[in-house]
mmCIF file of C-alpha atoms in Angstrom:
data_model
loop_
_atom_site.group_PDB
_atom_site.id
_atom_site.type_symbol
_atom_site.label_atom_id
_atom_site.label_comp_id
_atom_site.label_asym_id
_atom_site.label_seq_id
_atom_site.Cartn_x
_atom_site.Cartn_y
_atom_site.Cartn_z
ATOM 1 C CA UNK A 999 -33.430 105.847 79.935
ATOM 2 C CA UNK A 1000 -30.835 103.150 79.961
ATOM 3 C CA UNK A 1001 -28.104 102.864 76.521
ATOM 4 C CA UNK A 1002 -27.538 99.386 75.660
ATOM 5 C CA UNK A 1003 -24.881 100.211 72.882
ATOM 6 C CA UNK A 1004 -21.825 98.906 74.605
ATOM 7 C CA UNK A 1005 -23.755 96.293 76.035
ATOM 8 C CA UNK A 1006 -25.235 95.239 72.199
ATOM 9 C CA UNK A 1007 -21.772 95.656 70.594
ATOM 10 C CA UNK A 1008 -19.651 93.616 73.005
ATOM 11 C CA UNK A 1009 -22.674 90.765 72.387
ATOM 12 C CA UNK A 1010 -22.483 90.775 68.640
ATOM 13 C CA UNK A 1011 -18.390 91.177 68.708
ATOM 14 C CA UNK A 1012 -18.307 88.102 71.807
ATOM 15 C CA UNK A 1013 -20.927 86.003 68.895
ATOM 16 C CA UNK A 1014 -18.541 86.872 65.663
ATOM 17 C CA UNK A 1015 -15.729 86.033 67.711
ATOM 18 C CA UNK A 1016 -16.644 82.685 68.690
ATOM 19 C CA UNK A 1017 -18.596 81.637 65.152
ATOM 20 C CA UNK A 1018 -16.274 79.337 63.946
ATOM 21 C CA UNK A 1019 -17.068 79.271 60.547
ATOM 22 C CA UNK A 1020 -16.181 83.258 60.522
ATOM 23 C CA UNK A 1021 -12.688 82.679 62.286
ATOM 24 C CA UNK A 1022 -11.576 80.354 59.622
ATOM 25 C CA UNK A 1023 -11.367 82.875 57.478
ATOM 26 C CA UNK A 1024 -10.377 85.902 59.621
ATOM 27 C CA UNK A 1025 -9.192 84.439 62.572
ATOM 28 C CA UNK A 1026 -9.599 86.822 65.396
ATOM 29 C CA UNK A 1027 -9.707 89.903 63.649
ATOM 30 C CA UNK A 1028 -13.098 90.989 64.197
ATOM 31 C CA UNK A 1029 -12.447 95.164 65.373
ATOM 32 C CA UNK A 1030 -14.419 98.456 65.835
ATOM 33 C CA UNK A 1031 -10.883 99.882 65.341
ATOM 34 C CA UNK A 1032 -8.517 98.287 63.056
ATOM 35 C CA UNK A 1033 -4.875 98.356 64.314
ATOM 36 C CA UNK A 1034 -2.285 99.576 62.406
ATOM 37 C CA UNK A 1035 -0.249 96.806 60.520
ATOM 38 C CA UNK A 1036 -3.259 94.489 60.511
ATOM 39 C CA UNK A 1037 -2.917 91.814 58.096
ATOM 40 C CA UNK A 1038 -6.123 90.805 55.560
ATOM 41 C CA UNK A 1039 -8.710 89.234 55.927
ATOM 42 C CA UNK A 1040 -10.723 91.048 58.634
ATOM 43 C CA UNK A 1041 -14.180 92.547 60.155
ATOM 44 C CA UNK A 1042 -15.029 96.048 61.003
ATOM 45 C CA UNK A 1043 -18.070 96.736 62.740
ATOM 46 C CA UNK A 1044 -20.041 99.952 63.183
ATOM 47 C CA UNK A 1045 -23.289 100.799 65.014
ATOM 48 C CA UNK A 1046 -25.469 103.620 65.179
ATOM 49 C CA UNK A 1047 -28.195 103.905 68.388
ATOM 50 C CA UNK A 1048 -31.054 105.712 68.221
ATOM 51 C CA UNK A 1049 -33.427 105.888 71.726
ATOM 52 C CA UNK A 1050 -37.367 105.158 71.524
ATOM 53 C CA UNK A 1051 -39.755 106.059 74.103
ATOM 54 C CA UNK A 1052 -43.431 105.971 74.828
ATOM 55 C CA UNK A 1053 -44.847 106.604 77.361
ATOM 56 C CA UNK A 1054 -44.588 102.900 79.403
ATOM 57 C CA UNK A 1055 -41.334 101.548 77.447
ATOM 58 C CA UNK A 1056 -38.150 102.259 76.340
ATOM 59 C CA UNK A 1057 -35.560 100.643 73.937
ATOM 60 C CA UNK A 1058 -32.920 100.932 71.894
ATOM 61 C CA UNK A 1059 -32.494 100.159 68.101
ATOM 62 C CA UNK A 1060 -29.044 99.849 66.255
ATOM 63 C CA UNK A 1061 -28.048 99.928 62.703
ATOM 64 C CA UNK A 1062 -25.230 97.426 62.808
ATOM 65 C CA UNK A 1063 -22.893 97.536 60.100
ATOM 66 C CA UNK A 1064 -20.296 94.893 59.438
ATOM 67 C CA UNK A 1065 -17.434 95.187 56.508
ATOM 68 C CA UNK A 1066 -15.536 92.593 55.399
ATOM 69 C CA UNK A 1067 -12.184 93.089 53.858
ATOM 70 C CA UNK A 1068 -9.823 91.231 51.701
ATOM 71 C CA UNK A 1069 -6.983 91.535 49.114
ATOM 72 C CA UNK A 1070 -7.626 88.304 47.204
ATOM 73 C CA UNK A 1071 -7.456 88.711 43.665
ATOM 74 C CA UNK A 1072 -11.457 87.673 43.686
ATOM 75 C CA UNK A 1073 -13.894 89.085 45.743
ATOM 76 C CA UNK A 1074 -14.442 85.164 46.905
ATOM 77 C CA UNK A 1075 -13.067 85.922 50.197
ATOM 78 C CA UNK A 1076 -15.160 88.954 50.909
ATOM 79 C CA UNK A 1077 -18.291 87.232 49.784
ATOM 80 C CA UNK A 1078 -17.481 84.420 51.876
ATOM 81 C CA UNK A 1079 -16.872 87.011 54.809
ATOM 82 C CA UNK A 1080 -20.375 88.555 54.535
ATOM 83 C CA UNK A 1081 -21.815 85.589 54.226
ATOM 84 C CA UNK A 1082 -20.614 83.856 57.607
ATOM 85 C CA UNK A 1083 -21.714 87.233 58.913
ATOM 86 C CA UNK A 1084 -25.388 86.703 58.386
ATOM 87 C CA UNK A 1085 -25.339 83.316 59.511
ATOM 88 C CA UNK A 1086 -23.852 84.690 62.988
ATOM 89 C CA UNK A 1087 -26.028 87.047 62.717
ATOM 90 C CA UNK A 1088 -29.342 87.208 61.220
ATOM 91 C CA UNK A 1089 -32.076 86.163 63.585
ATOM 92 C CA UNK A 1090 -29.393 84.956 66.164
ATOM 93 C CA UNK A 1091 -30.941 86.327 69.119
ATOM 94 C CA UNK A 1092 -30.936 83.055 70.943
ATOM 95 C CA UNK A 1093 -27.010 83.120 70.568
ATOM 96 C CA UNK A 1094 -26.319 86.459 71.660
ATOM 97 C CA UNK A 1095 -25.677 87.509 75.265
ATOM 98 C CA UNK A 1096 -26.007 90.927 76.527
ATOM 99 C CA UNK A 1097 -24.288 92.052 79.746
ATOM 100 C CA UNK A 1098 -27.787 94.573 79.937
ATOM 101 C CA UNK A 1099 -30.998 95.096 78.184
ATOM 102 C CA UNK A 1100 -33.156 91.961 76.558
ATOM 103 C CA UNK A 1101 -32.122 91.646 72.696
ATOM 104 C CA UNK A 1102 -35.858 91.481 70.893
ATOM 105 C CA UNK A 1103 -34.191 90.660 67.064
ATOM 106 C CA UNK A 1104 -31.341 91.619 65.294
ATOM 107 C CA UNK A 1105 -32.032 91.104 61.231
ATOM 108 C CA UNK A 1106 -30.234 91.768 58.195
ATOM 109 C CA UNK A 1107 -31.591 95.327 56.997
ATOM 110 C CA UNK A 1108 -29.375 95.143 53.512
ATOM 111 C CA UNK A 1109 -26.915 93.326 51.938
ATOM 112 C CA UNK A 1110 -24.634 95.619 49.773
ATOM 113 C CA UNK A 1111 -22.869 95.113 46.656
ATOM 114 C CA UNK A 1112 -19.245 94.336 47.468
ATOM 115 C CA UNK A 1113 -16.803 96.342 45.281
ATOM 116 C CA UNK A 1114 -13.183 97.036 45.228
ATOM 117 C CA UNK A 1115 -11.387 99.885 47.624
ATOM 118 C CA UNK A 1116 -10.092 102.829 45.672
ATOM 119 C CA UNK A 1117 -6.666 101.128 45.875
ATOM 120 C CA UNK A 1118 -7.823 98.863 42.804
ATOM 121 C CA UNK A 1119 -6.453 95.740 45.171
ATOM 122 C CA UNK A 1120 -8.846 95.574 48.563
ATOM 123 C CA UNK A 1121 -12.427 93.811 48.128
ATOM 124 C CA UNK A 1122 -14.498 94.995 50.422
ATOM 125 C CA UNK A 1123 -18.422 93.637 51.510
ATOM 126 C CA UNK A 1124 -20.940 95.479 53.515
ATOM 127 C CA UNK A 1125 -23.849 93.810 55.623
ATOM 128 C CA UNK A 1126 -25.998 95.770 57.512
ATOM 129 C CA UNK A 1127 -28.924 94.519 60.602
ATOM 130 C CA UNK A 1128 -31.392 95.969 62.403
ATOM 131 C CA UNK A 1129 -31.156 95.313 66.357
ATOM 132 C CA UNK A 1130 -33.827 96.398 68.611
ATOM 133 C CA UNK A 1131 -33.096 95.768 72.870
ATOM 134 C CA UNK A 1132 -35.371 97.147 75.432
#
């Protein structure tokens, strides 16, 4: 059974990379690991797999998570983060390329509340999609 993770997360990083209206607020620091020193605002994304098989197919579906981060006094930056998210995002599959597999849909499973780190200064905003590839 073939794994399309890497090739699923390098699509959806290469798409939040090059959605413009995302980069003018983070720039280029979309990351599945943040560096150390990194400067706000950013993107972390996280995916889970899971296989699926019957007996004549097989595919792959993802729970993609995407956090925004920023140390605005509002959580206006974090909002607007999440928001340029979905609209890379949600029901994109026309502008994301995968190196393997055929992308059926990624959608937005849940949008979470944003809310403040534990630090009392970070804002943070959480958008989750489903992806399915076969």
């Amino acid at each position: 059974m073939p794994d399309f993770a890497r090739s699923c997360l390098s699509g959806v990083l290469s798409r939040l990379k090059s959605f413009t209206d995302l980069t003018d607020i983070v720039g280029n620091k979309i990351y599945t690991d943040v560096p150390q020193q990194t400067g706000f605002p950013y993107c972390v994304i996280e995916m889970e797999s899971s296989p699926f098989q019957t007996k004549d197919n097989s595919v792959d579906t993802h729970s993609l998570m995407v956090h925004g981060f920023s140390d605005k006094n509002s959580p206006d930056e974090a909002l607007q983060i999440r928001s340029q998210v979905f609209n890379a995002l949600d029901r994109q599959e026309s502008n994301i390329t995968l190196s393997e597999g055929g992308l059926v849909y990624i959608e937005t499973a849940q949008i979470k509340d944003i809310f403040k780190e534990p630090d009392g200064v970070i804002w943070h905003s959480l958008i989750n999609f489903n992806i399915l590839i076969y």
